[in-house]
Amino acid sequence: MQNDVVVVGGGPVGMLLASELALAKVRVRVLEQRRTRTEQSRALTVHPRSLEILDQRGIVDRFQRRGVPMPAGHFAWLDTSLDFSRLDTRHPYTLWLAQAQTEALLEERARELGAEIQRGYSVVEVAESEGEVALRVEGPEGQVEERARYVVGCDGARSTVRRSSGIGFPGTETTVTAILGDVELDEPPARPFRHTCSRGSVLAAPLPPGDHEGIYRFVVFDPERAHVPTSEPVTLGELESGVARIVGRGFGMRDPRWLSRFGNATRVAERYRRGRVLLAGDAAHIHFPAGGQGLNVGLQDAMNLGWKLAAEVNGWAPPRLLDSYHDERHPVGLAVGRNTEVQTKLGDVSEAGLALRKMMSDLLAMEPVNRRISELVSALDVAYPPGDTAAAHPWVGRRAPDRALVTDRGAARLYELLPTGRFVLLDLTGAVDLREAGAAWSDRVDVVRATAAPESDLAALDALLVRPDGHVAWASDAARRATCLADLRGALESWCGPA
């Protein structure tokens, strides 16, 4: 069999997943129907949690060099911005970066690690049988058959992998549409702006520097055009006239680079896994593109799935580890769908709708409310349920905080211990000797003796087992010291498989 895993779809989600699999020495092939990478800007924001997972693999600096940090975000285009600068993260901002750049950087990473990427190949059908998956593929040489142990559909909202695998995609149809356009301007605005009134809403901002220098992104919700089907092409005239009617001027639009109409259809796949077929990104969930969450949720899907699928392929996965991908990420997909539906409702520009928007803006001006919604949109609030709720330490399932440590290898941040994609067992006090217990899993777990600053939240812990995706698998403190070693062995068996 040629492939351990075939990833269908070479967008950012597929490329990050391929990187994670290749990092674990899995033979992975990406099949992408486009012959060349897109030059369209598309999604423009990389959120704090996505920056954290890139940091965990030691590649976040590549993205920081290309993008522009933005300390503020938005929720439903309300007048009060989301303040990411106060969030508990080393990346308290969104990175303003065109999707084309994000995809290129992730492809570069995948190729460095040995992933095979083939462009111009369109998957027509997948079918599972007898311990493998067969793919019917249309390529430059005609129709061929590929075989793999597992297939992951990262092939978008109209996913061939999802449809041919019979996985349901329940949800709601489009009820309202909006438009966007990337255009040059003869009369650019003095600064980026959001404007909402009874005539509609407009968001305008220059695209990130680089390949899109001098181009502005406009997003327009025009109530008079809110029921035009997504299949109807957008014209430059429609974009300019909508902006002019809502804002009062058209800014001299010309030379459109990308025009698109999008709707609020919201769907989440019934299962993210069926046998040897899995889904990630837009193949698993779609929603109104509010707050730039779609790309980021997909990247976080890939980070959750990559190490689990690699464990299954490499033969050490404990029972139900691969099923935990659906268990953990499906609720996240549902939650994103709900918050984007809320934002769609807040797009109402009737008199009552504008009053509601004013009330919500006033609430967002309150720091605790702003922090709560900022954590929601940025995905910093995502915590996975512990397997044993009664016995689990309160830290289990949370994202591990990136705190400064003094380790037996020198000074390091916690995330700097994660680039290999292995588990990290932090011995934070030496009160219990964890090395002998961890040694039986030394091919999967790095045991690191470390000390945290007295004021750090890590200082209250004896030990911490961090998953390859940066979430906490197990923790212990002074109150649990008597059972620490037994609990640790149980956690290692549960998460890391047999010793």
CSV table of C-alpha atoms in Angstrom, one decimal:
chain,number,residue,atom,x,y,z
A,1,MET,CA,0.0,0.0,0.0
A,2,GLN,CA,1.5,3.3,-1.0
A,3,ASN,CA,0.0,5.7,1.5
A,4,ASP,CA,-0.7,5.7,5.2
A,5,VAL,CA,-3.0,8.7,4.8
A,6,VAL,CA,-4.4,10.6,1.9
A,7,VAL,CA,-5.5,14.1,2.6
A,8,VAL,CA,-8.0,15.4,0.1
A,9,GLY,CA,-7.7,19.2,-0.2
A,10,GLY,CA,-4.6,21.3,-0.1
A,11,GLY,CA,-5.8,24.4,1.5
A,12,PRO,CA,-4.4,25.6,4.9
A,13,VAL,CA,-6.3,22.9,6.9
A,14,GLY,CA,-5.0,20.1,4.6
A,15,MET,CA,-1.5,21.4,4.6
A,16,LEU,CA,-1.3,21.7,8.4
A,17,LEU,CA,-2.7,18.2,8.8
A,18,ALA,CA,-0.2,16.9,6.4
A,19,SER,CA,2.6,18.6,8.4
A,20,GLU,CA,1.4,17.1,11.6
A,21,LEU,CA,1.3,13.6,10.1
A,22,ALA,CA,4.7,13.9,8.4
A,23,LEU,CA,6.2,15.2,11.7
A,24,ALA,CA,5.2,11.8,13.2
A,25,LYS,CA,6.8,9.9,10.2
A,26,VAL,CA,3.5,9.0,8.6
A,27,ARG,CA,3.5,8.6,4.9
A,28,VAL,CA,1.0,11.2,3.8
A,29,ARG,CA,-0.1,12.4,0.4
A,30,VAL,CA,-2.1,15.5,-0.3
A,31,LEU,CA,-4.4,15.5,-3.4
A,32,GLU,CA,-5.4,19.0,-4.5
A,33,GLN,CA,-7.6,19.7,-7.5
A,34,ARG,CA,-6.2,23.2,-8.1
A,35,ARG,CA,-3.0,23.2,-10.3
A,36,THR,CA,-1.6,26.2,-8.5
A,37,ARG,CA,-2.2,27.9,-5.2
A,38,THR,CA,-4.9,30.5,-5.0
A,39,GLU,CA,-3.8,34.1,-5.4
A,40,GLN,CA,-7.1,35.4,-3.8
A,41,SER,CA,-6.8,36.8,-0.4
A,42,ARG,CA,-9.9,35.0,1.0
A,43,ALA,CA,-9.7,34.7,4.8
A,44,LEU,CA,-7.6,37.4,6.4
A,45,THR,CA,-7.2,36.7,10.1
A,46,VAL,CA,-5.1,34.2,12.0
A,47,HIS,CA,-6.5,34.1,15.6
A,48,PRO,CA,-4.6,33.9,18.9
A,49,ARG,CA,-5.2,30.2,19.4
A,50,SER,CA,-4.1,29.4,15.9
A,51,LEU,CA,-0.9,31.4,16.5
A,52,GLU,CA,-0.4,29.4,19.7
A,53,ILE,CA,-0.5,26.1,17.9
A,54,LEU,CA,2.0,27.4,15.3
A,55,ASP,CA,4.2,28.6,18.1
A,56,GLN,CA,4.0,25.1,19.6
A,57,ARG,CA,5.6,23.8,16.4
A,58,GLY,CA,8.2,26.5,16.3
A,59,ILE,CA,7.0,28.1,13.1
A,60,VAL,CA,4.9,31.1,14.2
A,61,ASP,CA,7.7,33.5,13.3
A,62,ARG,CA,7.3,32.7,9.6
A,63,PHE,CA,3.7,34.0,9.8
A,64,GLN,CA,4.6,37.0,12.0
A,65,ARG,CA,7.1,38.2,9.4
A,66,ARG,CA,4.4,38.3,6.7
A,67,GLY,CA,1.4,39.5,8.6
A,68,VAL,CA,0.3,42.6,10.6
A,69,PRO,CA,-0.7,42.2,14.3
A,70,MET,CA,-4.1,43.6,15.0
A,71,PRO,CA,-5.0,43.9,18.8
A,72,ALA,CA,-8.7,44.3,18.0
A,73,GLY,CA,-11.4,42.2,16.5
A,74,HIS,CA,-15.1,42.5,16.0
A,75,PHE,CA,-18.3,40.8,16.8
A,76,ALA,CA,-21.1,41.3,14.3
A,77,TRP,CA,-19.5,44.6,13.2
A,78,LEU,CA,-20.6,46.2,16.5
A,79,ASP,CA,-19.2,49.7,17.3
A,80,THR,CA,-17.2,48.4,20.3
A,81,SER,CA,-14.3,46.3,19.2
A,82,LEU,CA,-13.1,43.1,20.8
A,83,ASP,CA,-9.9,43.7,22.8
A,84,PHE,CA,-7.5,40.8,22.2
A,85,SER,CA,-4.7,42.7,23.9
A,86,ARG,CA,-5.9,41.7,27.4
A,87,LEU,CA,-6.1,38.0,26.7
A,88,ASP,CA,-4.0,35.5,28.6
A,89,THR,CA,-1.7,34.5,25.7
A,90,ARG,CA,1.7,35.5,24.3
A,91,HIS,CA,-0.2,36.3,21.0
A,92,PRO,CA,-2.9,38.8,22.1
A,93,TYR,CA,-3.8,39.8,18.6
A,94,THR,CA,-5.1,38.5,15.3
A,95,LEU,CA,-2.6,38.4,12.5
A,96,TRP,CA,-3.8,40.2,9.5
A,97,LEU,CA,-2.6,37.8,6.8
A,98,ALA,CA,-4.1,36.8,3.5
A,99,GLN,CA,-5.1,33.1,3.2
A,100,ALA,CA,-2.9,32.8,0.1
A,101,GLN,CA,0.1,33.5,2.3
A,102,THR,CA,-1.1,31.2,5.1
A,103,GLU,CA,-1.5,28.4,2.7
A,104,ALA,CA,1.9,29.0,1.1
A,105,LEU,CA,3.7,28.9,4.4
A,106,LEU,CA,1.9,25.7,5.5
A,107,GLU,CA,2.7,24.0,2.2
A,108,GLU,CA,6.3,25.0,2.7
A,109,ARG,CA,6.2,23.4,6.1
A,110,ALA,CA,4.6,20.2,4.9
A,111,ARG,CA,7.1,19.7,2.1
A,112,GLU,CA,10.0,20.3,4.5
A,113,LEU,CA,8.7,17.4,6.6
A,114,GLY,CA,8.4,15.1,3.7
A,115,ALA,CA,4.7,15.2,2.8
A,116,GLU,CA,3.9,14.4,-0.8
A,117,ILE,CA,1.7,17.1,-2.4
A,118,GLN,CA,0.1,16.5,-5.8
A,119,ARG,CA,-1.8,19.3,-7.6
A,120,GLY,CA,-4.3,18.8,-10.4
A,121,TYR,CA,-5.8,15.7,-8.9
A,122,SER,CA,-9.6,15.7,-8.2
A,123,VAL,CA,-11.1,12.9,-6.0
A,124,VAL,CA,-14.3,11.6,-7.5
A,125,GLU,CA,-15.2,9.0,-5.0
A,126,VAL,CA,-13.9,7.2,-1.8
A,127,ALA,CA,-15.0,3.8,-0.6
A,128,GLU,CA,-13.8,1.9,2.4
A,129,SER,CA,-13.3,-1.9,2.3
A,130,GLU,CA,-11.2,-4.5,4.1
A,131,GLY,CA,-9.0,-2.3,6.1
A,132,GLU,CA,-8.3,0.4,3.6
A,133,VAL,CA,-9.9,3.2,1.6
A,134,ALA,CA,-9.9,3.3,-2.2
A,135,LEU,CA,-10.0,6.7,-4.0
A,136,ARG,CA,-11.1,7.2,-7.6
A,137,VAL,CA,-9.0,10.1,-8.8
A,138,GLU,CA,-9.0,12.3,-11.9
A,139,GLY,CA,-5.6,13.5,-12.7
A,140,PRO,CA,-3.5,14.7,-15.7
A,141,GLU,CA,-3.0,11.1,-16.8
A,142,GLY,CA,-6.7,10.3,-16.6
A,143,GLN,CA,-8.6,8.4,-14.0
A,144,VAL,CA,-6.5,6.4,-11.5
A,145,GLU,CA,-7.1,4.6,-8.2
A,146,GLU,CA,-5.3,5.4,-5.0
A,147,ARG,CA,-5.4,3.4,-1.8
A,148,ALA,CA,-4.7,4.4,1.8
A,149,ARG,CA,-5.1,3.2,5.3
A,150,TYR,CA,-7.0,6.4,6.1
A,151,VAL,CA,-8.5,9.3,4.2
A,152,VAL,CA,-9.2,12.8,5.5
A,153,GLY,CA,-11.5,15.1,3.7
A,154,CYS,CA,-10.3,18.7,3.9
A,155,ASP,CA,-12.0,19.5,0.6
A,156,GLY,CA,-14.4,22.2,1.6
A,157,ALA,CA,-18.1,22.7,2.0
A,158,ARG,CA,-19.0,20.6,-1.0
A,159,SER,CA,-16.7,17.8,0.2
A,160,THR,CA,-16.6,14.8,-2.1
A,161,VAL,CA,-15.2,12.8,0.7
A,162,ARG,CA,-18.1,13.6,3.0
A,163,ARG,CA,-20.8,13.0,0.4
A,164,SER,CA,-19.4,9.7,-0.9
A,165,SER,CA,-18.9,8.4,2.6
A,166,GLY,CA,-22.5,9.0,3.4
A,167,ILE,CA,-21.9,11.3,6.3
A,168,GLY,CA,-24.9,13.6,6.9
A,169,PHE,CA,-24.5,17.4,6.9
A,170,PRO,CA,-27.5,18.7,8.8
A,171,GLY,CA,-28.2,22.3,9.4
A,172,THR,CA,-29.9,25.4,8.0
A,173,GLU,CA,-30.1,26.8,4.5
A,174,THR,CA,-29.0,30.3,3.4
A,175,THR,CA,-31.6,32.9,4.4
A,176,VAL,CA,-29.5,36.1,3.9
A,177,THR,CA,-26.5,36.9,1.7
A,178,ALA,CA,-23.8,39.5,1.7
A,179,ILE,CA,-21.0,40.4,-0.7
A,180,LEU,CA,-17.3,41.2,-0.5
A,181,GLY,CA,-14.8,42.5,-2.9
A,182,ASP,CA,-11.0,43.1,-3.1
A,183,VAL,CA,-10.6,46.2,-5.3
A,184,GLU,CA,-8.3,49.1,-6.0
A,185,LEU,CA,-9.5,52.6,-5.1
A,186,ASP,CA,-9.0,56.0,-6.7
A,187,GLU,CA,-10.2,57.7,-3.5
A,188,PRO,CA,-9.3,55.4,-0.6
A,189,PRO,CA,-10.7,56.2,2.9
A,190,ALA,CA,-8.4,57.8,5.4
A,191,ARG,CA,-8.5,54.8,7.7
A,192,PRO,CA,-10.2,51.4,7.9
A,193,PHE,CA,-13.8,51.6,9.1
A,194,ARG,CA,-17.0,49.8,10.1
A,195,HIS,CA,-20.3,51.6,9.3
A,196,THR,CA,-23.8,50.4,10.1
A,197,CYS,CA,-27.0,52.3,9.7
A,198,SER,CA,-30.6,51.6,8.6
A,199,ARG,CA,-29.4,51.3,5.0
A,200,GLY,CA,-27.0,48.4,5.8
A,201,SER,CA,-23.4,47.7,6.9
A,202,VAL,CA,-20.0,48.1,5.4
A,203,LEU,CA,-16.6,47.0,6.6
A,204,ALA,CA,-13.5,48.3,4.7
A,205,ALA,CA,-9.8,47.7,5.3
A,206,PRO,CA,-6.6,47.5,3.2
A,207,LEU,CA,-5.4,44.0,2.6
A,208,PRO,CA,-2.1,43.0,4.2
A,209,PRO,CA,1.0,44.1,2.5
A,210,GLY,CA,2.9,41.9,0.1
A,211,ASP,CA,1.1,40.6,-2.9
A,212,HIS,CA,-2.0,42.7,-2.2
A,213,GLU,CA,-0.4,46.1,-1.8
A,214,GLY,CA,-2.9,48.9,-2.5
A,215,ILE,CA,-6.0,46.7,-2.5
A,216,TYR,CA,-9.0,47.2,-0.2
A,217,ARG,CA,-11.4,44.6,1.2
A,218,PHE,CA,-15.0,45.7,1.3
A,219,VAL,CA,-17.7,43.5,3.0
A,220,VAL,CA,-21.2,44.7,2.4
A,221,PHE,CA,-24.6,43.7,3.9
A,222,ASP,CA,-27.3,45.5,1.9
A,223,PRO,CA,-30.8,44.7,3.0
A,224,GLU,CA,-32.1,45.4,-0.5
A,225,ARG,CA,-29.8,42.7,-1.9
A,226,ALA,CA,-29.9,40.3,1.1
A,227,HIS,CA,-31.9,37.6,-0.7
A,228,VAL,CA,-29.9,37.4,-3.9
A,229,PRO,CA,-28.8,33.7,-4.2
A,230,THR,CA,-25.1,32.9,-3.7
A,231,SER,CA,-25.0,31.5,-7.2
A,232,GLU,CA,-25.5,35.0,-8.7
A,233,PRO,CA,-22.2,36.5,-9.6
A,234,VAL,CA,-21.2,39.8,-7.9
A,235,THR,CA,-20.4,42.8,-10.2
A,236,LEU,CA,-18.1,45.7,-9.4
A,237,GLY,CA,-21.1,48.0,-10.0
A,238,GLU,CA,-23.2,46.1,-7.4
A,239,LEU,CA,-20.4,46.4,-4.9
A,240,GLU,CA,-19.7,50.1,-5.5
A,241,SER,CA,-23.4,51.1,-5.6
A,242,GLY,CA,-24.1,49.2,-2.4
A,243,VAL,CA,-21.2,50.9,-0.6
A,244,ALA,CA,-22.2,54.3,-1.9
A,245,ARG,CA,-25.8,53.9,-0.9
A,246,ILE,CA,-24.9,52.9,2.7
A,247,VAL,CA,-21.8,55.1,3.3
A,248,GLY,CA,-22.5,58.0,0.9
A,249,ARG,CA,-19.5,57.5,-1.4
A,250,GLY,CA,-18.1,54.7,-3.6
A,251,PHE,CA,-14.4,55.5,-3.2
A,252,GLY,CA,-13.7,55.2,-7.0
A,253,MET,CA,-13.6,51.3,-7.1
A,254,ARG,CA,-11.8,49.7,-10.0
A,255,ASP,CA,-9.8,46.6,-11.0
A,256,PRO,CA,-11.5,44.0,-8.8
A,257,ARG,CA,-9.2,41.1,-7.8
A,258,TRP,CA,-11.9,39.0,-6.1
A,259,LEU,CA,-15.7,39.4,-5.9
A,260,SER,CA,-17.9,36.9,-3.9
A,261,ARG,CA,-21.3,36.4,-2.5
A,262,PHE,CA,-21.7,34.4,0.7
A,263,GLY,CA,-24.6,33.3,2.8
A,264,ASN,CA,-25.5,32.2,6.3
A,265,ALA,CA,-26.0,28.5,5.7
A,266,THR,CA,-24.9,26.7,8.9
A,267,ARG,CA,-24.1,23.0,8.9
A,268,VAL,CA,-22.1,20.6,11.0
A,269,ALA,CA,-21.3,17.0,9.9
A,270,GLU,CA,-23.1,14.3,11.9
A,271,ARG,CA,-19.8,12.5,12.4
A,272,TYR,CA,-16.2,13.8,12.0
A,273,ARG,CA,-15.2,10.1,11.6
A,274,ARG,CA,-16.7,7.2,9.9
A,275,GLY,CA,-14.4,4.2,10.0
A,276,ARG,CA,-11.3,5.1,8.0
A,277,VAL,CA,-12.7,8.3,6.7
A,278,LEU,CA,-12.4,11.6,8.6
A,279,LEU,CA,-13.3,15.2,8.0
A,280,ALA,CA,-11.8,18.5,9.0
A,281,GLY,CA,-12.3,22.2,8.2
A,282,ASP,CA,-15.2,23.3,6.0
A,283,ALA,CA,-15.8,19.7,5.0
A,284,ALA,CA,-16.9,19.2,8.7
A,285,HIS,CA,-18.6,22.6,9.3
A,286,ILE,CA,-19.8,25.7,7.5
A,287,HIS,CA,-21.3,28.9,8.8
A,288,PHE,CA,-21.6,32.7,8.1
A,289,PRO,CA,-18.0,33.9,7.9
A,290,ALA,CA,-18.3,36.3,10.9
A,291,GLY,CA,-15.2,37.2,12.7
A,292,GLY,CA,-12.9,35.1,10.5
A,293,GLN,CA,-13.5,32.0,12.6
A,294,GLY,CA,-13.8,29.4,9.8
A,295,LEU,CA,-10.1,29.1,8.8
A,296,ASN,CA,-9.0,29.1,12.4
A,297,VAL,CA,-11.4,26.4,13.6
A,298,GLY,CA,-10.2,24.3,10.7
A,299,LEU,CA,-6.5,24.7,11.7
A,300,GLN,CA,-7.4,23.7,15.2
A,301,ASP,CA,-9.3,20.6,13.9
A,302,ALA,CA,-6.1,19.6,12.1
A,303,MET,CA,-3.9,20.1,15.2
A,304,ASN,CA,-6.3,17.9,17.2
A,305,LEU,CA,-6.5,15.2,14.6
A,306,GLY,CA,-2.9,15.0,13.4
A,307,TRP,CA,-1.3,13.4,16.4
A,308,LYS,CA,-4.2,11.1,17.1
A,309,LEU,CA,-4.3,9.8,13.5
A,310,ALA,CA,-0.5,9.4,13.6
A,311,ALA,CA,-0.8,7.3,16.8
A,312,GLU,CA,-3.3,5.1,15.1
A,313,VAL,CA,-1.1,4.6,12.0
A,314,ASN,CA,2.0,4.1,14.1
A,315,GLY,CA,0.3,1.4,16.2
A,316,TRP,CA,0.4,2.9,19.7
A,317,ALA,CA,-3.0,4.6,19.9
A,318,PRO,CA,-5.1,3.5,22.9
A,319,PRO,CA,-8.7,2.5,22.4
A,320,ARG,CA,-11.0,5.4,21.3
A,321,LEU,CA,-8.2,7.9,20.9
A,322,LEU,CA,-9.1,8.5,17.3
A,323,ASP,CA,-12.8,8.6,18.2
A,324,SER,CA,-12.0,11.4,20.6
A,325,TYR,CA,-11.3,13.7,17.6
A,326,HIS,CA,-15.1,13.7,16.9
A,327,ASP,CA,-15.9,13.9,20.7
A,328,GLU,CA,-13.7,16.9,21.2
A,329,ARG,CA,-14.1,18.9,18.0
A,330,HIS,CA,-17.8,18.3,17.0
A,331,PRO,CA,-19.0,20.4,20.0
A,332,VAL,CA,-16.6,23.1,18.9
A,333,GLY,CA,-18.1,23.1,15.4
A,334,LEU,CA,-21.6,23.4,16.8
A,335,ALA,CA,-20.6,26.3,19.1
A,336,VAL,CA,-19.0,28.2,16.3
A,337,GLY,CA,-22.2,27.7,14.3
A,338,ARG,CA,-24.2,29.1,17.1
A,339,ASN,CA,-22.1,32.2,17.7
A,340,THR,CA,-22.1,33.1,13.9
A,341,GLU,CA,-25.9,32.7,13.8
A,342,VAL,CA,-26.0,35.1,16.7
A,343,GLN,CA,-23.9,37.5,14.7
A,344,THR,CA,-26.1,37.1,11.7
A,345,LYS,CA,-29.1,38.1,13.9
A,346,LEU,CA,-27.3,41.1,15.1
A,347,GLY,CA,-27.0,42.2,11.4
A,348,ASP,CA,-30.6,43.3,11.6
A,349,VAL,CA,-30.6,47.1,10.7
A,350,SER,CA,-34.3,47.7,11.4
A,351,GLU,CA,-35.0,50.3,14.1
A,352,ALA,CA,-35.3,47.6,16.8
A,353,GLY,CA,-32.2,45.8,15.4
A,354,LEU,CA,-30.1,49.0,15.6
A,355,ALA,CA,-31.3,49.5,19.2
A,356,LEU,CA,-30.2,45.9,20.0
A,357,ARG,CA,-26.8,46.6,18.4
A,358,LYS,CA,-26.4,49.7,20.5
A,359,MET,CA,-27.2,47.7,23.7
A,360,MET,CA,-24.7,44.9,22.7
A,361,SER,CA,-22.0,47.5,22.0
A,362,ASP,CA,-22.6,49.0,25.4
A,363,LEU,CA,-22.2,45.6,27.0
A,364,LEU,CA,-19.0,44.9,25.1
A,365,ALA,CA,-17.6,48.0,26.6
A,366,MET,CA,-17.6,46.2,29.9
A,367,GLU,CA,-14.3,44.5,30.4
A,368,PRO,CA,-15.5,41.1,31.6
A,369,VAL,CA,-18.1,40.8,28.7
A,370,ASN,CA,-15.5,41.9,26.2
A,371,ARG,CA,-13.0,39.3,27.5
A,372,ARG,CA,-15.6,36.6,27.4
A,373,ILE,CA,-16.6,37.2,23.8
A,374,SER,CA,-12.9,37.8,22.8
A,375,GLU,CA,-12.0,34.3,24.2
A,376,LEU,CA,-15.0,32.8,22.4
A,377,VAL,CA,-14.1,34.2,19.0
A,378,SER,CA,-10.3,33.6,19.4
A,379,ALA,CA,-10.9,30.0,20.6
A,380,LEU,CA,-8.9,30.6,23.7
A,381,ASP,CA,-11.9,29.4,25.7
A,382,VAL,CA,-11.9,25.9,24.1
A,383,ALA,CA,-11.4,23.2,26.8
A,384,TYR,CA,-12.1,19.5,26.2
A,385,PRO,CA,-14.1,17.4,28.7
A,386,PRO,CA,-12.0,15.2,30.9
A,387,GLY,CA,-12.6,11.5,30.5
A,388,ASP,CA,-13.3,10.9,34.2
A,389,THR,CA,-15.0,14.1,35.4
A,390,ALA,CA,-15.2,13.1,39.0
A,391,ALA,CA,-11.5,12.2,39.4
A,392,ALA,CA,-9.9,14.6,36.9
A,393,HIS,CA,-7.8,17.5,38.0
A,394,PRO,CA,-9.5,20.9,37.1
A,395,TRP,CA,-6.7,21.6,34.6
A,396,VAL,CA,-7.4,18.5,32.5
A,397,GLY,CA,-8.8,19.4,29.0
A,398,ARG,CA,-7.6,23.1,29.2
A,399,ARG,CA,-5.1,24.5,26.9
A,400,ALA,CA,-1.7,24.6,28.7
A,401,PRO,CA,-0.5,28.1,29.4
A,402,ASP,CA,2.7,29.1,27.8
A,403,ARG,CA,4.6,30.0,30.9
A,404,ALA,CA,8.3,30.6,31.4
A,405,LEU,CA,10.2,27.7,33.0
A,406,VAL,CA,13.7,26.9,34.1
A,407,THR,CA,14.3,23.3,32.9
A,408,ASP,CA,17.1,20.8,33.2
A,409,ARG,CA,17.8,21.9,29.6
A,410,GLY,CA,17.9,25.6,30.4
A,411,ALA,CA,15.3,28.4,30.3
A,412,ALA,CA,12.4,27.7,28.0
A,413,ARG,CA,8.7,28.6,27.5
A,414,LEU,CA,6.4,25.6,27.8
A,415,TYR,CA,5.4,25.8,24.1
A,416,GLU,CA,9.1,25.6,23.2
A,417,LEU,CA,9.1,22.0,24.6
A,418,LEU,CA,6.4,20.9,22.0
A,419,PRO,CA,7.9,21.2,18.5
A,420,THR,CA,8.4,17.5,18.1
A,421,GLY,CA,4.7,16.7,18.5
A,422,ARG,CA,5.3,14.4,21.4
A,423,PHE,CA,3.7,14.4,24.9
A,424,VAL,CA,5.6,16.4,27.5
A,425,LEU,CA,5.5,15.4,31.1
A,426,LEU,CA,6.6,18.3,33.3
A,427,ASP,CA,8.0,17.4,36.7
A,428,LEU,CA,7.5,20.8,38.5
A,429,THR,CA,8.6,20.0,42.1
A,430,GLY,CA,10.6,16.8,42.2
A,431,ALA,CA,8.3,15.7,45.1
A,432,VAL,CA,7.6,12.5,43.3
A,433,ASP,CA,10.1,10.9,40.9
A,434,LEU,CA,8.3,10.8,37.6
A,435,ARG,CA,11.2,9.8,35.4
A,436,GLU,CA,10.9,6.0,36.1
A,437,ALA,CA,7.2,6.1,35.4
A,438,GLY,CA,7.6,8.0,32.2
A,439,ALA,CA,10.5,5.9,31.0
A,440,ALA,CA,8.2,3.1,29.8
A,441,TRP,CA,6.7,5.6,27.3
A,442,SER,CA,10.0,7.2,26.3
A,443,ASP,CA,9.2,6.8,22.6
A,444,ARG,CA,6.2,9.0,23.0
A,445,VAL,CA,6.8,11.1,26.1
A,446,ASP,CA,9.5,13.6,27.0
A,447,VAL,CA,10.0,13.9,30.7
A,448,VAL,CA,11.3,17.4,31.6
A,449,ARG,CA,12.3,18.5,35.1
A,450,ALA,CA,11.3,22.2,35.4
A,451,THR,CA,10.7,25.0,37.9
A,452,ALA,CA,8.1,27.8,37.4
A,453,ALA,CA,8.2,31.3,38.9
A,454,PRO,CA,6.5,31.5,42.3
A,455,GLU,CA,3.8,33.8,41.0
A,456,SER,CA,3.1,31.5,38.0
A,457,ASP,CA,-0.1,29.3,38.0
A,458,LEU,CA,2.1,26.4,37.2
A,459,ALA,CA,3.8,26.8,40.6
A,460,ALA,CA,0.7,25.3,42.3
A,461,LEU,CA,1.2,22.0,40.4
A,462,ASP,CA,3.5,19.0,41.1
A,463,ALA,CA,3.3,17.7,37.5
A,464,LEU,CA,1.6,18.3,34.2
A,465,LEU,CA,1.2,16.0,31.2
A,466,VAL,CA,0.7,18.1,28.0
A,467,ARG,CA,-0.7,16.6,24.9
A,468,PRO,CA,1.0,17.1,21.5
A,469,ASP,CA,-1.7,19.7,20.7
A,470,GLY,CA,-1.0,21.7,23.8
A,471,HIS,CA,-4.0,20.7,25.9
A,472,VAL,CA,-3.6,19.2,29.4
A,473,ALA,CA,-4.0,15.4,29.6
A,474,TRP,CA,-3.3,15.0,33.3
A,475,ALA,CA,-2.2,17.1,36.2
A,476,SER,CA,-1.3,16.6,39.9
A,477,ASP,CA,-0.8,18.8,42.9
A,478,ALA,CA,0.1,18.5,46.6
A,479,ALA,CA,-3.4,17.3,47.5
A,480,ARG,CA,-3.0,14.3,45.0
A,481,ARG,CA,0.6,13.5,45.8
A,482,ALA,CA,-0.1,10.2,47.5
A,483,THR,CA,-1.7,8.8,44.4
A,484,CYS,CA,0.4,10.7,41.9
A,485,LEU,CA,2.4,7.8,40.4
A,486,ALA,CA,-0.7,5.5,40.1
A,487,ASP,CA,-2.7,8.3,38.5
A,488,LEU,CA,0.1,9.1,36.1
A,489,ARG,CA,0.4,5.6,34.9
A,490,GLY,CA,-3.3,5.4,34.3
A,491,ALA,CA,-3.2,8.7,32.4
A,492,LEU,CA,-0.3,7.5,30.3
A,493,GLU,CA,-2.1,4.3,29.4
A,494,SER,CA,-5.3,6.2,28.6
A,495,TRP,CA,-3.6,8.7,26.4
A,496,CYS,CA,-0.3,7.2,25.2
A,497,GLY,CA,-1.3,3.6,24.8
A,498,PRO,CA,0.5,0.5,26.2
A,499,ALA,CA,3.9,1.0,27.8
